[in-house]
Amino acid sequence: METINDTLTIPLNNALFHLGDAPDAWQAWFEDDTWEPVTLPHDWSVHLPFSQEYSSGTGYLAGGIGWYRIHITPDEAWKGKQIRIHFDSVYKNSRVWCNSSYLGERPNGYISFGYDVSDCFRFDADNIISVYVDRRELSDSRWFTGSGITGRVTLTISEKIYPVDNGIFFHTPKVENDHADYEIVNNLVNATDKSSLITVTNVIFDDAGKLVGEAVSQTTIMAQATMQVTNFGTIQDPKLWSPEDPSLYTVKTYISYQKAYQVHEMKVGIRSFRFHPDRGFFLNGKPYKFKGVCLHHDAGCLGAAVPYEVWCRRLIKLKKMGCNAIRMSHNPHMPELYTLCDLLGFFVMDEAFDEWEGPKNKWWQGHNVYPPKHQGYYTDFPVWHERDLTDMILRDRNHPSVILWSIGNEIDYPNDPYCHPDFVSISGSCVTGNNDANKPEAERMYNPARPNAKRLTVLAKQLCDIVKKADTTHPVTLAAAFPELSAKLGFIDAVDVVGYNYRENLYAEHHLAFPEKPFLGSENGHRLQDWHAVTDNEYISGQFLWTGIDYLGEAHGWPVHGSGAGLITLAGFEKPGYYRRQSFWSDEPMIRLTTVRQTDNCVTPWGETAEDAYACEFAASGESWNYCAGEMITVKCYTNLKSVELFLNNKSLGIYEKDNDKDCILTTVRFEPGTLTAKGSENDISVSHSLYTTLVSCQMRIQEYTLNEEARNIIANAVGYRNPIHQFEVTMLDGNNRRVYHDSTLLTVTIENGTLLGLENGDLADITEYTANYRRAYRGQLLIYAADNEDTSATTPLTVTVRGDMVRTETIKADS
């Protein structure tokens, strides 16, 4: 189809920023020449120092009021067009003006939104978009939120008849092996003063660019009106989307009136799925278990303004671990993350809320340290919940990765704030939730003055109805925290799939009590028995570990400013627990050794008291073979092989069989310097892993993390753009080129022909300002984020130099 005047999307990457209130900054003539130039997306919180005066719940980082001013130079070609501005996310309480004209507000800091600026757009001068952000509430969340324009901003230039935002929906009501019937719903706007006869064409291409489907409708759209046009068709021999083969199609939409023009393009997948109350989850007729993790949205030193390339590195590591599912905790995440899940083959649970009309406790002096504060979204919920929930669904419904809408997380948490007389009969004199360690008994007892938990049943039904009004093609779930009571009060009645947080003990009982309901673990601990609760019960669709990656906030107390519950650090490096989980979830043969001095008492990273040597070793283990001569060392070998042979300095210590009731092979070895190795094989594939006694570090290795050009182009094409970002992994080495696990050298980083975006080591107790160009290595590693500038080129590439005391300076040039 020959087209002209295609819809134009322009990224607005540059803004001027002022921290603090500037009451007149909404006016177009306001002088902003002294404001700080920033690149969008932008999170001002991570550009400020850590301080104990701020909230532990949100990572001991500041908020405040901030203003942004975006200058847009008009193009004469835009005259007579429809002009709209889109924000992927602004945290929070945003207000937006265009050339002094007020456009609106959005309290929710995670949801995407936009405004039509056609009537106030100027062509005789620069256009000024003014954005006010109010993040004065520092205890507004139980985790780090970020502050500012944390998502992308784009300007869309289109013809006067165009799709509404997120108004085109592709789905396949019938999928067979040899064909798939599809429907494409086109919600359109006519912003002209004339009714028009239009032709709406949807064309579908496979991943090789071959045309595989085309559907056309002709209709009249009335002046200044909206209407829905639905096209139907069939694709022969479709490539079905799955975690193993995440095939995607491209859908392009054209409108013709007077002329033909493209108005939209998106990636979609073809698949069928269902939940069965007795047999679990099925994709394309095949049973699957969710090997899932929960994720928060920050990336350490980058805060909430995370380039998608950072998420790509993280997701690829999770995929290698055997993970196949992501829970977006506990809010909508950046749109690009869903696209990456489509491309890489992850199932997604998309979650809307962490609280409804009742405020949860927000810890600001350390976890469970009273008194809490009660700031947050609940004050906006009564007015905004329907729009926020609907907008999340409309934005994300085309992603083949998304298979569940979650309307809330732990809304039924006992006494936070909802209560009920039956609390006492269920749990005795006081109630204990999954996160109530050290809470005073008085805070866990029935209090008739608290809001009645029966109210949650009414709200859950209302939210489910809102979801079904917006979308009937995905099931609805929620993550229940105290189903011992809430399920009996009707809390789960309206949802299609029931999610339980840390309630594996109730699976069998509630499967019998609610025989029509499918169940899954919506949030789970890391114990092997919790995974066995999935594998031993066909009716449980899977689990979502808390968490996949460490995150800022929910800190237990200064100077720790984040949660270490993840399997991967804030810097994106694998922890020992990563390999433990890989031994449960991955089908690829693997072996990994960790060691620790023998000890009696310890606590796991997610706060559980270790019950035996297995859990205790995991709590404190590391990939080190540096101990004192003659010490007795606990050695733990994570593997999915039936047996491994252990060697110390090439001498066999014996062959060890894997006990499937244990998470590892566990033994004790008397330390002697040298090399500890585990070897094994399966189906003619041999694998091994070694730990070495290392010397002090004297050098480092810098490697840029990058994908091959083809993979980068595929991802950039799907996402729609590419960031000029580089990720460099620094590893501290001894003279034998071996990683020095306990190294913590202070490293200084300088950048030529580019900009340093941040340094992250994953140490949650390191309160070095994120704006500093120095940071200590942690566990012998450091991650460097850098970006090209306008002068960067193949002949003048971005160059990174890293220096440290008593180690050799290293320099690397970035991949072009």
PDB file of N, CA and C in Angstrom, residues 84-170:
ATOM      1  N   ARG A  84      -0.227  15.601  19.894  1.00  0.00           N
ATOM      2  CA  ARG A  84      -0.447  15.076  21.237  1.00  0.00           C
ATOM      3  C   ARG A  84       0.897  14.821  21.918  1.00  0.00           C
ATOM      4  N   ILE A  85       0.913  14.996  23.233  1.00  0.00           N
ATOM      5  CA  ILE A  85       2.114  14.712  24.026  1.00  0.00           C
ATOM      6  C   ILE A  85       1.803  13.556  24.962  1.00  0.00           C
ATOM      7  N   HIS A  86       2.783  12.623  25.087  1.00  0.00           N
ATOM      8  CA  HIS A  86       2.591  11.409  25.870  1.00  0.00           C
ATOM      9  C   HIS A  86       3.691  11.301  26.926  1.00  0.00           C
ATOM     10  N   PHE A  87       3.297  10.912  28.119  1.00  0.00           N
ATOM     11  CA  PHE A  87       4.226  10.660  29.219  1.00  0.00           C
ATOM     12  C   PHE A  87       4.083   9.201  29.636  1.00  0.00           C
ATOM     13  N   ASP A  88       5.188   8.464  29.610  1.00  0.00           N
ATOM     14  CA  ASP A  88       5.133   7.063  30.044  1.00  0.00           C
ATOM     15  C   ASP A  88       4.947   6.949  31.553  1.00  0.00           C
ATOM     16  N   SER A  89       5.559   7.865  32.318  1.00  0.00           N
ATOM     17  CA  SER A  89       5.349   7.894  33.773  1.00  0.00           C
ATOM     18  C   SER A  89       5.970   9.163  34.341  1.00  0.00           C
ATOM     19  N   VAL A  90       5.279   9.733  35.312  1.00  0.00           N
ATOM     20  CA  VAL A  90       5.800  10.880  36.061  1.00  0.00           C
ATOM     21  C   VAL A  90       5.461  10.634  37.528  1.00  0.00           C
ATOM     22  N   TYR A  91       6.497  10.492  38.350  1.00  0.00           N
ATOM     23  CA  TYR A  91       6.242  10.228  39.768  1.00  0.00           C
ATOM     24  C   TYR A  91       6.498  11.497  40.582  1.00  0.00           C
ATOM     25  N   LYS A  92       5.468  12.036  41.142  1.00  0.00           N
ATOM     26  CA  LYS A  92       4.048  11.752  41.052  1.00  0.00           C
ATOM     27  C   LYS A  92       3.321  13.085  41.161  1.00  0.00           C
ATOM     28  N   ASN A  93       1.983  13.052  41.211  1.00  0.00           N
ATOM     29  CA  ASN A  93       1.172  14.263  41.322  1.00  0.00           C
ATOM     30  C   ASN A  93       1.563  15.295  40.267  1.00  0.00           C
ATOM     31  N   SER A  94       1.615  14.858  39.026  1.00  0.00           N
ATOM     32  CA  SER A  94       2.046  15.762  37.965  1.00  0.00           C
ATOM     33  C   SER A  94       0.929  16.710  37.555  1.00  0.00           C
ATOM     34  N   ARG A  95       1.344  17.901  37.137  1.00  0.00           N
ATOM     35  CA  ARG A  95       0.462  18.861  36.477  1.00  0.00           C
ATOM     36  C   ARG A  95       1.200  19.353  35.248  1.00  0.00           C
ATOM     37  N   VAL A  96       0.475  19.483  34.139  1.00  0.00           N
ATOM     38  CA  VAL A  96       1.129  19.781  32.864  1.00  0.00           C
ATOM     39  C   VAL A  96       0.449  20.978  32.196  1.00  0.00           C
ATOM     40  N   TRP A  97       1.291  21.877  31.649  1.00  0.00           N
ATOM     41  CA  TRP A  97       0.829  23.026  30.884  1.00  0.00           C
ATOM     42  C   TRP A  97       1.512  23.025  29.516  1.00  0.00           C
ATOM     43  N   CYS A  98       0.835  23.543  28.522  1.00  0.00           N
ATOM     44  CA  CYS A  98       1.430  23.811  27.214  1.00  0.00           C
ATOM     45  C   CYS A  98       1.197  25.276  26.885  1.00  0.00           C
ATOM     46  N   ASN A  99       2.287  26.018  26.791  1.00  0.00           N
ATOM     47  CA  ASN A  99       2.195  27.451  26.483  1.00  0.00           C
ATOM     48  C   ASN A  99       1.206  28.157  27.407  1.00  0.00           C
ATOM     49  N   SER A 100       1.341  27.886  28.685  1.00  0.00           N
ATOM     50  CA  SER A 100       0.541  28.489  29.760  1.00  0.00           C
ATOM     51  C   SER A 100      -0.872  27.940  29.860  1.00  0.00           C
ATOM     52  N   SER A 101      -1.282  27.061  28.957  1.00  0.00           N
ATOM     53  CA  SER A 101      -2.609  26.452  29.021  1.00  0.00           C
ATOM     54  C   SER A 101      -2.534  25.168  29.844  1.00  0.00           C
ATOM     55  N   TYR A 102      -3.363  25.096  30.866  1.00  0.00           N
ATOM     56  CA  TYR A 102      -3.346  23.939  31.754  1.00  0.00           C
ATOM     57  C   TYR A 102      -3.994  22.744  31.072  1.00  0.00           C
ATOM     58  N   LEU A 103      -3.281  21.592  31.076  1.00  0.00           N
ATOM     59  CA  LEU A 103      -3.759  20.388  30.401  1.00  0.00           C
ATOM     60  C   LEU A 103      -4.392  19.391  31.351  1.00  0.00           C
ATOM     61  N   GLY A 104      -3.871  19.286  32.568  1.00  0.00           N
ATOM     62  CA  GLY A 104      -4.440  18.330  33.507  1.00  0.00           C
ATOM     63  C   GLY A 104      -3.425  17.843  34.518  1.00  0.00           C
ATOM     64  N   GLU A 105      -3.870  16.910  35.361  1.00  0.00           N
ATOM     65  CA  GLU A 105      -3.043  16.342  36.420  1.00  0.00           C
ATOM     66  C   GLU A 105      -3.131  14.828  36.387  1.00  0.00           C
ATOM     67  N   ARG A 106      -2.149  14.184  36.985  1.00  0.00           N
ATOM     68  CA  ARG A 106      -2.181  12.722  37.145  1.00  0.00           C
ATOM     69  C   ARG A 106      -1.470  12.376  38.451  1.00  0.00           C
ATOM     70  N   PRO A 107      -2.225  12.020  39.488  1.00  0.00           N
ATOM     71  CA  PRO A 107      -1.579  11.684  40.776  1.00  0.00           C
ATOM     72  C   PRO A 107      -0.721  10.427  40.708  1.00  0.00           C
ATOM     73  N   ASN A 108      -1.192   9.397  39.996  1.00  0.00           N
ATOM     74  CA  ASN A 108      -0.488   8.117  39.937  1.00  0.00           C
ATOM     75  C   ASN A 108       0.848   8.292  39.222  1.00  0.00           C
ATOM     76  N   GLY A 109       1.919   7.860  39.876  1.00  0.00           N
ATOM     77  CA  GLY A 109       3.246   8.057  39.323  1.00  0.00           C
ATOM     78  C   GLY A 109       3.729   6.969  38.400  1.00  0.00           C
ATOM     79  N   TYR A 110       2.930   5.920  38.182  1.00  0.00           N
ATOM     80  CA  TYR A 110       3.370   4.774  37.385  1.00  0.00           C
ATOM     81  C   TYR A 110       2.634   4.633  36.054  1.00  0.00           C
ATOM     82  N   ILE A 111       1.492   5.254  35.942  1.00  0.00           N
ATOM     83  CA  ILE A 111       0.647   5.022  34.779  1.00  0.00           C
ATOM     84  C   ILE A 111       1.014   5.972  33.645  1.00  0.00           C
ATOM     85  N   SER A 112       0.831   5.532  32.408  1.00  0.00           N
ATOM     86  CA  SER A 112       1.091   6.367  31.240  1.00  0.00           C
ATOM     87  C   SER A 112      -0.136   7.228  30.942  1.00  0.00           C
ATOM     88  N   PHE A 113       0.107   8.432  30.406  1.00  0.00           N
ATOM     89  CA  PHE A 113      -0.996   9.346  30.117  1.00  0.00           C
ATOM     90  C   PHE A 113      -0.555  10.316  29.037  1.00  0.00           C
ATOM     91  N   GLY A 114      -1.507  11.065  28.504  1.00  0.00           N
ATOM     92  CA  GLY A 114      -1.187  12.027  27.449  1.00  0.00           C
ATOM     93  C   GLY A 114      -2.242  13.097  27.329  1.00  0.00           C
ATOM     94  N   TYR A 115      -1.899  14.146  26.554  1.00  0.00           N
ATOM     95  CA  TYR A 115      -2.808  15.271  26.352  1.00  0.00           C
ATOM     96  C   TYR A 115      -2.749  15.713  24.893  1.00  0.00           C
ATOM     97  N   ASP A 116      -3.880  16.187  24.407  1.00  0.00           N
ATOM     98  CA  ASP A 116      -3.946  16.794  23.084  1.00  0.00           C
ATOM     99  C   ASP A 116      -3.561  18.268  23.215  1.00  0.00           C
ATOM    100  N   VAL A 117      -2.555  18.690  22.448  1.00  0.00           N
ATOM    101  CA  VAL A 117      -2.078  20.081  22.532  1.00  0.00           C
ATOM    102  C   VAL A 117      -2.312  20.831  21.224  1.00  0.00           C
ATOM    103  N   SER A 118      -3.133  20.268  20.362  1.00  0.00           N
ATOM    104  CA  SER A 118      -3.326  20.866  19.042  1.00  0.00           C
ATOM    105  C   SER A 118      -3.795  22.315  19.130  1.00  0.00           C
ATOM    106  N   ASP A 119      -4.732  22.593  20.023  1.00  0.00           N
ATOM    107  CA  ASP A 119      -5.334  23.927  20.072  1.00  0.00           C
ATOM    108  C   ASP A 119      -4.430  24.980  20.707  1.00  0.00           C
ATOM    109  N   CYS A 120      -3.446  24.555  21.462  1.00  0.00           N
ATOM    110  CA  CYS A 120      -2.578  25.537  22.126  1.00  0.00           C
ATOM    111  C   CYS A 120      -1.148  25.510  21.582  1.00  0.00           C
ATOM    112  N   PHE A 121      -0.931  24.759  20.513  1.00  0.00           N
ATOM    113  CA  PHE A 121       0.405  24.654  19.926  1.00  0.00           C
ATOM    114  C   PHE A 121       0.676  25.868  19.042  1.00  0.00           C
ATOM    115  N   ARG A 122       1.889  26.422  19.160  1.00  0.00           N
ATOM    116  CA  ARG A 122       2.264  27.632  18.413  1.00  0.00           C
ATOM    117  C   ARG A 122       3.219  27.280  17.270  1.00  0.00           C
ATOM    118  N   PHE A 123       3.157  28.102  16.218  1.00  0.00           N
ATOM    119  CA  PHE A 123       4.081  27.932  15.099  1.00  0.00           C
ATOM    120  C   PHE A 123       4.936  29.173  14.857  1.00  0.00           C
ATOM    121  N   ASP A 124       4.793  30.179  15.737  1.00  0.00           N
ATOM    122  CA  ASP A 124       5.583  31.401  15.607  1.00  0.00           C
ATOM    123  C   ASP A 124       6.682  31.504  16.655  1.00  0.00           C
ATOM    124  N   ALA A 125       6.797  30.478  17.518  1.00  0.00           N
ATOM    125  CA  ALA A 125       7.821  30.490  18.564  1.00  0.00           C
ATOM    126  C   ALA A 125       7.925  29.089  19.141  1.00  0.00           C
ATOM    127  N   ASP A 126       8.964  28.870  19.984  1.00  0.00           N
ATOM    128  CA  ASP A 126       9.085  27.595  20.672  1.00  0.00           C
ATOM    129  C   ASP A 126       7.866  27.355  21.551  1.00  0.00           C
ATOM    130  N   ASN A 127       7.464  26.092  21.621  1.00  0.00           N
ATOM    131  CA  ASN A 127       6.384  25.689  22.519  1.00  0.00           C
ATOM    132  C   ASN A 127       6.981  25.228  23.844  1.00  0.00           C
ATOM    133  N   ILE A 128       6.360  25.637  24.922  1.00  0.00           N
ATOM    134  CA  ILE A 128       6.876  25.332  26.251  1.00  0.00           C
ATOM    135  C   ILE A 128       5.922  24.386  26.963  1.00  0.00           C
ATOM    136  N   ILE A 129       6.423  23.188  27.242  1.00  0.00           N
ATOM    137  CA  ILE A 129       5.691  22.223  28.075  1.00  0.00           C
ATOM    138  C   ILE A 129       6.244  22.343  29.491  1.00  0.00           C
ATOM    139  N   SER A 130       5.399  22.740  30.427  1.00  0.00           N
ATOM    140  CA  SER A 130       5.809  22.874  31.830  1.00  0.00           C
ATOM    141  C   SER A 130       5.205  21.734  32.629  1.00  0.00           C
ATOM    142  N   VAL A 131       6.031  21.067  33.416  1.00  0.00           N
ATOM    143  CA  VAL A 131       5.579  19.917  34.201  1.00  0.00           C
ATOM    144  C   VAL A 131       5.962  20.123  35.662  1.00  0.00           C
ATOM    145  N   TYR A 132       4.965  20.133  36.506  1.00  0.00           N
ATOM    146  CA  TYR A 132       5.144  20.231  37.955  1.00  0.00           C
ATOM    147  C   TYR A 132       5.031  18.838  38.554  1.00  0.00           C
ATOM    148  N   VAL A 133       5.965  18.490  39.439  1.00  0.00           N
ATOM    149  CA  VAL A 133       5.977  17.172  40.084  1.00  0.00           C
ATOM    150  C   VAL A 133       6.075  17.377  41.588  1.00  0.00           C
ATOM    151  N   ASP A 134       5.167  16.763  42.315  1.00  0.00           N
ATOM    152  CA  ASP A 134       5.135  16.918  43.773  1.00  0.00           C
ATOM    153  C   ASP A 134       5.394  15.577  44.439  1.00  0.00           C
ATOM    154  N   ARG A 135       6.610  15.415  44.954  1.00  0.00           N
ATOM    155  CA  ARG A 135       6.993  14.188  45.662  1.00  0.00           C
ATOM    156  C   ARG A 135       7.410  14.531  47.091  1.00  0.00           C
ATOM    157  N   ARG A 136       6.664  15.439  47.726  1.00  0.00           N
ATOM    158  CA  ARG A 136       7.013  15.823  49.096  1.00  0.00           C
ATOM    159  C   ARG A 136       6.730  14.706  50.092  1.00  0.00           C
ATOM    160  N   GLU A 137       5.798  13.817  49.770  1.00  0.00           N
ATOM    161  CA  GLU A 137       5.543  12.677  50.641  1.00  0.00           C
ATOM    162  C   GLU A 137       6.643  11.635  50.444  1.00  0.00           C
ATOM    163  N   LEU A 138       7.533  11.516  51.383  1.00  0.00           N
ATOM    164  CA  LEU A 138       8.646  10.571  51.268  1.00  0.00           C
ATOM    165  C   LEU A 138       8.269   9.175  51.757  1.00  0.00           C
ATOM    166  N   SER A 139       7.218   9.093  52.553  1.00  0.00           N
ATOM    167  CA  SER A 139       6.773   7.790  53.056  1.00  0.00           C
ATOM    168  C   SER A 139       5.476   7.400  52.369  1.00  0.00           C
ATOM    169  N   ASP A 140       5.470   7.531  51.061  1.00  0.00           N
ATOM    170  CA  ASP A 140       4.274   7.261  50.270  1.00  0.00           C
ATOM    171  C   ASP A 140       4.271   5.859  49.688  1.00  0.00           C
ATOM    172  N   SER A 141       5.287   5.046  50.010  1.00  0.00           N
ATOM    173  CA  SER A 141       5.415   3.728  49.411  1.00  0.00           C
ATOM    174  C   SER A 141       6.210   2.837  50.346  1.00  0.00           C
ATOM    175  N   ARG A 142       6.088   1.523  50.117  1.00  0.00           N
ATOM    176  CA  ARG A 142       6.865   0.560  50.906  1.00  0.00           C
ATOM    177  C   ARG A 142       8.181   0.212  50.226  1.00  0.00           C
ATOM    178  N   TRP A 143       8.448   0.823  49.061  1.00  0.00           N
ATOM    179  CA  TRP A 143       9.677   0.611  48.320  1.00  0.00           C
ATOM    180  C   TRP A 143      10.045   1.918  47.629  1.00  0.00           C
ATOM    181  N   PHE A 144      11.225   1.970  47.026  1.00  0.00           N
ATOM    182  CA  PHE A 144      11.688   3.160  46.317  1.00  0.00           C
ATOM    183  C   PHE A 144      10.803   3.441  45.115  1.00  0.00           C
ATOM    184  N   THR A 145      10.471   4.710  44.939  1.00  0.00           N
ATOM    185  CA  THR A 145       9.597   5.104  43.837  1.00  0.00           C
ATOM    186  C   THR A 145      10.312   5.907  42.766  1.00  0.00           C
ATOM    187  N   GLY A 146      11.301   6.699  43.180  1.00  0.00           N
ATOM    188  CA  GLY A 146      11.877   7.683  42.288  1.00  0.00           C
ATOM    189  C   GLY A 146      11.068   8.964  42.316  1.00  0.00           C
ATOM    190  N   SER A 147      11.612  10.007  41.704  1.00  0.00           N
ATOM    191  CA  SER A 147      10.938  11.308  41.652  1.00  0.00           C
ATOM    192  C   SER A 147      11.227  11.954  40.308  1.00  0.00           C
ATOM    193  N   GLY A 148      10.186  12.383  39.612  1.00  0.00           N
ATOM    194  CA  GLY A 148      10.397  13.125  38.379  1.00  0.00           C
ATOM    195  C   GLY A 148       9.745  12.490  37.174  1.00  0.00           C
ATOM    196  N   ILE A 149      10.171  12.938  36.001  1.00  0.00           N
ATOM    197  CA  ILE A 149       9.690  12.365  34.740  1.00  0.00           C
ATOM    198  C   ILE A 149      10.511  11.102  34.500  1.00  0.00           C
ATOM    199  N   THR A 150      10.051  10.005  35.070  1.00  0.00           N
ATOM    200  CA  THR A 150      10.834   8.772  35.097  1.00  0.00           C
ATOM    201  C   THR A 150      10.645   7.908  33.855  1.00  0.00           C
ATOM    202  N   GLY A 151       9.701   8.287  32.979  1.00  0.00           N
ATOM    203  CA  GLY A 151       9.483   7.557  31.740  1.00  0.00           C
ATOM    204  C   GLY A 151       9.711   8.446  30.535  1.00  0.00           C
ATOM    205  N   ARG A 152       9.626   7.859  29.364  1.00  0.00           N
ATOM    206  CA  ARG A 152       9.838   8.612  28.123  1.00  0.00           C
ATOM    207  C   ARG A 152       8.710   9.621  27.892  1.00  0.00           C
ATOM    208  N   VAL A 153       9.066  10.668  27.156  1.00  0.00           N
ATOM    209  CA  VAL A 153       8.093  11.659  26.719  1.00  0.00           C
ATOM    210  C   VAL A 153       8.181  11.738  25.202  1.00  0.00           C
ATOM    211  N   THR A 154       7.041  11.685  24.528  1.00  0.00           N
ATOM    212  CA  THR A 154       7.028  11.734  23.069  1.00  0.00           C
ATOM    213  C   THR A 154       5.939  12.683  22.586  1.00  0.00           C
ATOM    214  N   LEU A 155       6.171  13.230  21.408  1.00  0.00           N
ATOM    215  CA  LEU A 155       5.198  14.084  20.735  1.00  0.00           C
ATOM    216  C   LEU A 155       4.729  13.348  19.490  1.00  0.00           C
ATOM    217  N   THR A 156       3.410  13.244  19.301  1.00  0.00           N
ATOM    218  CA  THR A 156       2.844  12.545  18.161  1.00  0.00           C
ATOM    219  C   THR A 156       2.150  13.542  17.235  1.00  0.00           C
ATOM    220  N   ILE A 157       2.507  13.487  15.969  1.00  0.00           N
ATOM    221  CA  ILE A 157       1.915  14.347  14.945  1.00  0.00           C
ATOM    222  C   ILE A 157       1.132  13.440  13.998  1.00  0.00           C
ATOM    223  N   SER A 158      -0.161  13.644  13.879  1.00  0.00           N
ATOM    224  CA  SER A 158      -0.982  12.745  13.061  1.00  0.00           C
ATOM    225  C   SER A 158      -1.997  13.543  12.262  1.00  0.00           C
ATOM    226  N   GLU A 159      -2.666  12.839  11.358  1.00  0.00           N
ATOM    227  CA  GLU A 159      -3.807  13.432  10.663  1.00  0.00           C
ATOM    228  C   GLU A 159      -4.964  13.600  11.645  1.00  0.00           C
ATOM    229  N   LYS A 160      -6.017  14.249  11.193  1.00  0.00           N
ATOM    230  CA  LYS A 160      -7.123  14.592  12.072  1.00  0.00           C
ATOM    231  C   LYS A 160      -8.048  13.408  12.374  1.00  0.00           C
ATOM    232  N   ILE A 161      -7.936  12.359  11.597  1.00  0.00           N
ATOM    233  CA  ILE A 161      -8.633  11.114  11.927  1.00  0.00           C
ATOM    234  C   ILE A 161      -7.556  10.115  12.323  1.00  0.00           C
ATOM    235  N   TYR A 162      -7.612   9.633  13.544  1.00  0.00           N
ATOM    236  CA  TYR A 162      -6.494   8.882  14.100  1.00  0.00           C
ATOM    237  C   TYR A 162      -6.980   7.944  15.204  1.00  0.00           C
ATOM    238  N   PRO A 163      -6.186   6.968  15.628  1.00  0.00           N
ATOM    239  CA  PRO A 163      -6.583   6.084  16.730  1.00  0.00           C
ATOM    240  C   PRO A 163      -6.459   6.803  18.074  1.00  0.00           C
ATOM    241  N   VAL A 164      -7.371   6.508  18.986  1.00  0.00           N
ATOM    242  CA  VAL A 164      -7.204   7.005  20.342  1.00  0.00           C
ATOM    243  C   VAL A 164      -5.984   6.329  20.949  1.00  0.00           C
ATOM    244  N   ASP A 165      -5.439   6.924  21.998  1.00  0.00           N
ATOM    245  CA  ASP A 165      -4.273   6.335  22.649  1.00  0.00           C
ATOM    246  C   ASP A 165      -4.594   4.915  23.115  1.00  0.00           C
ATOM    247  N   ASN A 166      -3.727   3.981  22.767  1.00  0.00           N
ATOM    248  CA  ASN A 166      -3.896   2.563  23.120  1.00  0.00           C
ATOM    249  C   ASN A 166      -5.229   2.016  22.628  1.00  0.00           C
ATOM    250  N   GLY A 167      -5.691   2.536  21.488  1.00  0.00           N
ATOM    251  CA  GLY A 167      -7.022   2.197  21.009  1.00  0.00           C
ATOM    252  C   GLY A 167      -7.092   1.075  20.006  1.00  0.00           C
ATOM    253  N   ILE A 168      -5.966   0.475  19.630  1.00  0.00           N
ATOM    254  CA  ILE A 168      -5.982  -0.644  18.687  1.00  0.00           C
ATOM    255  C   ILE A 168      -5.633  -1.922  19.435  1.00  0.00           C
ATOM    256  N   PHE A 169      -6.495  -2.913  19.313  1.00  0.00           N
ATOM    257  CA  PHE A 169      -6.351  -4.145  20.084  1.00  0.00           C
ATOM    258  C   PHE A 169      -6.425  -5.357  19.169  1.00  0.00           C
ATOM    259  N   PHE A 170      -5.383  -6.181  19.239  1.00  0.00           N
ATOM    260  CA  PHE A 170      -5.291  -7.425  18.469  1.00  0.00           C
ATOM    261  C   PHE A 170      -5.480  -8.601  19.410  1.00  0.00           C
TER     262      PHE A 170
END
